[in-house]
Amino acid sequence: MTDVTNVQNAYQMVIRVCVRAPLNLIFAICIAFYINAEMAMIFIYVAIFLATVLAIALKLGFPLFRKVFKSYDALNSSIQENITNVRVVKSYVKRRP
C-alpha cells in the first residue's frame, strides 16, 4: 500500500465515523419516534448506555494505548538505527577492492 492509499483510507474512515454515523443515528431516532414514541425511548436509553460504556472503555484504554505507542515508537527507532548501520557497513564492504 502506498502513502496515498493510506491517506485516502483514513479520510474515508473519518467521513464515516464523524459524518455518516451521527447522521444515521439522528435520522434513525427521528424515524423511531415517528413510528412509535415508547419504543424510541428504549432506543434512546440504549444509545445513552452504549455511549457511556464506550466513554469508559476509552478512558481506561487510552493510557494503555499511549504506553504501547511509546514502546512501539522506541522499537521503530531502534530498527531504523539498525537499518542505517547495516547500510553503512555494506557501503564500506562494497568500496573495498
Short mmCIF file of N, CA and C in Angstrom, two decimals:
data_model
loop_
_atom_site.label_atom_id
_atom_site.label_comp_id
_atom_site.label_asym_id
_atom_site.label_seq_id
_atom_site.Cartn_x
_atom_site.Cartn_y
_atom_site.Cartn_z
N MET A 1 0.84 -1.18 0.00
CA MET A 1 0.00 0.00 0.00
C MET A 1 0.89 1.25 0.00
N THR A 2 0.45 2.24 -0.71
CA THR A 2 1.21 3.48 -0.78
C THR A 2 0.71 4.47 0.26
N ASP A 3 1.45 5.55 0.40
CA ASP A 3 1.04 6.60 1.34
C ASP A 3 -0.27 7.24 0.91
N VAL A 4 -0.45 7.39 -0.40
CA VAL A 4 -1.69 7.99 -0.91
C VAL A 4 -2.88 7.12 -0.55
N THR A 5 -2.73 5.82 -0.68
CA THR A 5 -3.82 4.90 -0.33
C THR A 5 -4.14 4.99 1.16
N ASN A 6 -3.11 5.09 2.00
CA ASN A 6 -3.33 5.22 3.44
C ASN A 6 -4.08 6.51 3.77
N VAL A 7 -3.72 7.59 3.11
CA VAL A 7 -4.41 8.87 3.35
C VAL A 7 -5.86 8.78 2.90
N GLN A 8 -6.10 8.16 1.75
CA GLN A 8 -7.47 8.01 1.25
C GLN A 8 -8.30 7.16 2.21
N ASN A 9 -7.73 6.06 2.69
CA ASN A 9 -8.46 5.20 3.62
C ASN A 9 -8.76 5.93 4.93
N ALA A 10 -7.80 6.70 5.42
CA ALA A 10 -8.01 7.47 6.65
C ALA A 10 -9.11 8.51 6.45
N TYR A 11 -9.11 9.18 5.31
CA TYR A 11 -10.14 10.18 5.02
C TYR A 11 -11.53 9.53 4.97
N GLN A 12 -11.62 8.38 4.32
CA GLN A 12 -12.91 7.69 4.23
C GLN A 12 -13.41 7.26 5.61
N MET A 13 -12.51 6.80 6.46
CA MET A 13 -12.91 6.40 7.80
C MET A 13 -13.37 7.60 8.63
N VAL A 14 -12.70 8.73 8.48
CA VAL A 14 -13.10 9.94 9.20
C VAL A 14 -14.48 10.38 8.75
N ILE A 15 -14.72 10.33 7.45
CA ILE A 15 -16.04 10.71 6.93
C ILE A 15 -17.12 9.78 7.49
N ARG A 16 -16.83 8.48 7.51
CA ARG A 16 -17.81 7.52 8.03
C ARG A 16 -18.10 7.76 9.51
N VAL A 17 -17.06 7.90 10.30
CA VAL A 17 -17.23 7.99 11.74
C VAL A 17 -17.78 9.35 12.16
N CYS A 18 -17.29 10.42 11.57
CA CYS A 18 -17.66 11.76 12.03
C CYS A 18 -18.87 12.36 11.34
N VAL A 19 -19.25 11.85 10.18
CA VAL A 19 -20.37 12.44 9.46
C VAL A 19 -21.52 11.45 9.33
N ARG A 20 -21.25 10.32 8.70
CA ARG A 20 -22.33 9.39 8.41
C ARG A 20 -22.95 8.77 9.65
N ALA A 21 -22.12 8.33 10.60
CA ALA A 21 -22.65 7.65 11.79
C ALA A 21 -23.55 8.56 12.63
N PRO A 22 -23.14 9.79 12.95
CA PRO A 22 -24.05 10.65 13.71
C PRO A 22 -25.34 10.99 12.96
N LEU A 23 -25.22 11.20 11.65
CA LEU A 23 -26.43 11.49 10.88
C LEU A 23 -27.37 10.29 10.85
N ASN A 24 -26.81 9.09 10.69
CA ASN A 24 -27.63 7.88 10.73
C ASN A 24 -28.34 7.75 12.07
N LEU A 25 -27.63 8.03 13.16
CA LEU A 25 -28.24 7.95 14.49
C LEU A 25 -29.38 8.96 14.64
N ILE A 26 -29.15 10.18 14.22
CA ILE A 26 -30.19 11.22 14.34
C ILE A 26 -31.42 10.86 13.52
N PHE A 27 -31.22 10.45 12.27
CA PHE A 27 -32.37 10.10 11.43
C PHE A 27 -33.08 8.85 11.93
N ALA A 28 -32.33 7.88 12.46
CA ALA A 28 -32.96 6.68 13.00
C ALA A 28 -33.82 7.01 14.21
N ILE A 29 -33.33 7.91 15.06
CA ILE A 29 -34.12 8.31 16.23
C ILE A 29 -35.39 9.05 15.78
N CYS A 30 -35.27 9.93 14.80
CA CYS A 30 -36.44 10.66 14.30
C CYS A 30 -37.48 9.70 13.73
N ILE A 31 -37.06 8.75 12.93
CA ILE A 31 -37.99 7.80 12.35
C ILE A 31 -38.59 6.89 13.42
N ALA A 32 -37.77 6.52 14.42
CA ALA A 32 -38.28 5.69 15.52
C ALA A 32 -39.37 6.44 16.29
N PHE A 33 -39.18 7.72 16.54
CA PHE A 33 -40.22 8.50 17.22
C PHE A 33 -41.45 8.63 16.35
N TYR A 34 -41.27 8.74 15.05
CA TYR A 34 -42.40 8.83 14.13
C TYR A 34 -43.22 7.54 14.15
N ILE A 35 -42.54 6.41 14.24
CA ILE A 35 -43.24 5.12 14.21
C ILE A 35 -43.88 4.81 15.57
N ASN A 36 -43.08 4.89 16.66
CA ASN A 36 -43.60 4.57 17.98
C ASN A 36 -42.72 5.25 19.03
N ALA A 37 -43.30 6.19 19.75
CA ALA A 37 -42.53 7.01 20.70
C ALA A 37 -42.03 6.18 21.88
N GLU A 38 -42.84 5.23 22.36
CA GLU A 38 -42.42 4.42 23.51
C GLU A 38 -41.21 3.55 23.16
N MET A 39 -41.23 2.94 22.00
CA MET A 39 -40.10 2.13 21.56
C MET A 39 -38.88 3.00 21.29
N ALA A 40 -39.10 4.20 20.82
CA ALA A 40 -37.99 5.12 20.55
C ALA A 40 -37.27 5.50 21.83
N MET A 41 -38.01 5.61 22.94
CA MET A 41 -37.37 5.93 24.21
C MET A 41 -36.43 4.80 24.64
N ILE A 42 -36.80 3.56 24.39
CA ILE A 42 -35.90 2.45 24.67
C ILE A 42 -34.64 2.60 23.83
N PHE A 43 -34.82 2.98 22.58
CA PHE A 43 -33.70 3.21 21.68
C PHE A 43 -32.78 4.29 22.23
N ILE A 44 -33.35 5.36 22.75
CA ILE A 44 -32.58 6.45 23.34
C ILE A 44 -31.81 5.97 24.56
N TYR A 45 -32.47 5.22 25.45
CA TYR A 45 -31.81 4.72 26.66
C TYR A 45 -30.64 3.79 26.31
N VAL A 46 -30.86 2.92 25.35
CA VAL A 46 -29.79 2.00 24.94
C VAL A 46 -28.62 2.78 24.32
N ALA A 47 -28.92 3.80 23.52
CA ALA A 47 -27.86 4.61 22.91
C ALA A 47 -27.06 5.34 23.99
N ILE A 48 -27.73 5.86 25.00
CA ILE A 48 -27.03 6.54 26.10
C ILE A 48 -26.16 5.54 26.87
N PHE A 49 -26.70 4.35 27.14
CA PHE A 49 -25.94 3.31 27.84
C PHE A 49 -24.70 2.93 27.04
N LEU A 50 -24.85 2.71 25.74
CA LEU A 50 -23.71 2.34 24.91
C LEU A 50 -22.68 3.46 24.83
N ALA A 51 -23.12 4.70 24.77
CA ALA A 51 -22.19 5.82 24.75
C ALA A 51 -21.40 5.89 26.06
N THR A 52 -22.07 5.61 27.18
CA THR A 52 -21.40 5.60 28.47
C THR A 52 -20.35 4.49 28.54
N VAL A 53 -20.71 3.29 28.09
CA VAL A 53 -19.77 2.17 28.07
C VAL A 53 -18.57 2.50 27.18
N LEU A 54 -18.83 3.09 26.03
CA LEU A 54 -17.75 3.47 25.12
C LEU A 54 -16.83 4.51 25.75
N ALA A 55 -17.40 5.49 26.44
CA ALA A 55 -16.59 6.53 27.09
C ALA A 55 -15.72 5.92 28.19
N ILE A 56 -16.27 4.97 28.94
CA ILE A 56 -15.48 4.31 29.99
C ILE A 56 -14.35 3.50 29.37
N ALA A 57 -14.65 2.77 28.29
CA ALA A 57 -13.63 1.97 27.62
C ALA A 57 -12.52 2.86 27.08
N LEU A 58 -12.88 4.00 26.51
CA LEU A 58 -11.87 4.93 26.01
C LEU A 58 -11.03 5.50 27.14
N LYS A 59 -11.69 5.84 28.24
CA LYS A 59 -10.96 6.40 29.38
C LYS A 59 -9.97 5.40 29.95
N LEU A 60 -10.33 4.13 29.99
CA LEU A 60 -9.43 3.10 30.50
C LEU A 60 -8.38 2.68 29.47
N GLY A 61 -8.75 2.68 28.20
CA GLY A 61 -7.86 2.17 27.16
C GLY A 61 -6.86 3.16 26.63
N PHE A 62 -7.15 4.44 26.71
CA PHE A 62 -6.27 5.44 26.12
C PHE A 62 -4.89 5.49 26.78
N PRO A 63 -4.79 5.42 28.13
CA PRO A 63 -3.45 5.37 28.73
C PRO A 63 -2.66 4.14 28.28
N LEU A 64 -3.32 3.02 28.14
CA LEU A 64 -2.64 1.81 27.65
C LEU A 64 -2.16 2.02 26.22
N PHE A 65 -2.98 2.65 25.41
CA PHE A 65 -2.60 2.94 24.03
C PHE A 65 -1.36 3.82 23.98
N ARG A 66 -1.32 4.85 24.81
CA ARG A 66 -0.16 5.73 24.84
C ARG A 66 1.10 4.97 25.24
N LYS A 67 0.96 4.11 26.24
CA LYS A 67 2.11 3.34 26.72
C LYS A 67 2.63 2.41 25.63
N VAL A 68 1.74 1.70 24.98
CA VAL A 68 2.14 0.79 23.91
C VAL A 68 2.71 1.56 22.74
N PHE A 69 2.13 2.71 22.41
CA PHE A 69 2.61 3.51 21.29
C PHE A 69 4.03 4.02 21.55
N LYS A 70 4.34 4.41 22.80
CA LYS A 70 5.70 4.85 23.12
C LYS A 70 6.70 3.72 22.93
N SER A 71 6.35 2.53 23.38
CA SER A 71 7.27 1.40 23.22
C SER A 71 7.39 1.02 21.74
N TYR A 72 6.32 1.12 21.00
CA TYR A 72 6.34 0.84 19.56
C TYR A 72 7.21 1.86 18.84
N ASP A 73 7.14 3.12 19.25
CA ASP A 73 7.96 4.17 18.66
C ASP A 73 9.45 3.92 18.95
N ALA A 74 9.74 3.49 20.18
CA ALA A 74 11.12 3.18 20.53
C ALA A 74 11.63 2.00 19.70
N LEU A 75 10.80 1.01 19.49
CA LEU A 75 11.17 -0.14 18.66
C LEU A 75 11.45 0.29 17.23
N ASN A 76 10.61 1.14 16.67
CA ASN A 76 10.83 1.65 15.31
C ASN A 76 12.13 2.43 15.21
N SER A 77 12.45 3.23 16.21
CA SER A 77 13.70 3.99 16.20
C SER A 77 14.90 3.05 16.22
N SER A 78 14.81 2.03 17.04
CA SER A 78 15.90 1.06 17.13
C SER A 78 16.10 0.33 15.81
N ILE A 79 15.02 -0.08 15.20
CA ILE A 79 15.10 -0.78 13.92
C ILE A 79 15.66 0.14 12.84
N GLN A 80 15.24 1.41 12.85
CA GLN A 80 15.75 2.36 11.87
C GLN A 80 17.24 2.56 12.03
N GLU A 81 17.72 2.62 13.28
CA GLU A 81 19.16 2.74 13.53
C GLU A 81 19.90 1.53 12.99
N ASN A 82 19.34 0.34 13.24
CA ASN A 82 19.99 -0.88 12.77
C ASN A 82 20.06 -0.92 11.25
N ILE A 83 18.98 -0.50 10.59
CA ILE A 83 18.96 -0.49 9.12
C ILE A 83 20.00 0.49 8.59
N THR A 84 20.09 1.67 9.21
CA THR A 84 21.08 2.66 8.79
C THR A 84 22.49 2.12 8.98
N ASN A 85 22.73 1.47 10.10
CA ASN A 85 24.06 0.91 10.36
C ASN A 85 24.41 -0.20 9.37
N VAL A 86 23.45 -1.01 9.01
CA VAL A 86 23.70 -2.07 8.03
C VAL A 86 24.07 -1.46 6.69
N ARG A 87 23.40 -0.39 6.29
CA ARG A 87 23.72 0.27 5.03
C ARG A 87 25.14 0.85 5.04
N VAL A 88 25.53 1.42 6.17
CA VAL A 88 26.88 1.99 6.28
C VAL A 88 27.92 0.88 6.16
N VAL A 89 27.71 -0.22 6.84
CA VAL A 89 28.65 -1.33 6.77
C VAL A 89 28.71 -1.88 5.35
N LYS A 90 27.57 -2.03 4.71
CA LYS A 90 27.54 -2.52 3.32
C LYS A 90 28.31 -1.59 2.39
N SER A 91 28.17 -0.29 2.59
CA SER A 91 28.88 0.65 1.72
C SER A 91 30.39 0.53 1.88
N TYR A 92 30.86 0.32 3.12
CA TYR A 92 32.30 0.12 3.34
C TYR A 92 32.78 -1.18 2.71
N VAL A 93 31.97 -2.23 2.82
CA VAL A 93 32.37 -3.53 2.26
C VAL A 93 32.42 -3.44 0.73
N LYS A 94 31.49 -2.77 0.11
CA LYS A 94 31.45 -2.66 -1.35
C LYS A 94 32.58 -1.78 -1.87
N ARG A 95 33.03 -0.81 -1.08
CA ARG A 95 34.04 0.12 -1.54
C ARG A 95 35.42 -0.53 -1.61
N ARG A 96 35.68 -1.51 -0.79
CA ARG A 96 37.00 -2.17 -0.80
C ARG A 96 37.13 -3.07 -2.03
N PRO A 97 38.32 -3.06 -2.64
CA PRO A 97 38.53 -3.91 -3.84
C PRO A 97 38.72 -5.36 -3.52
#
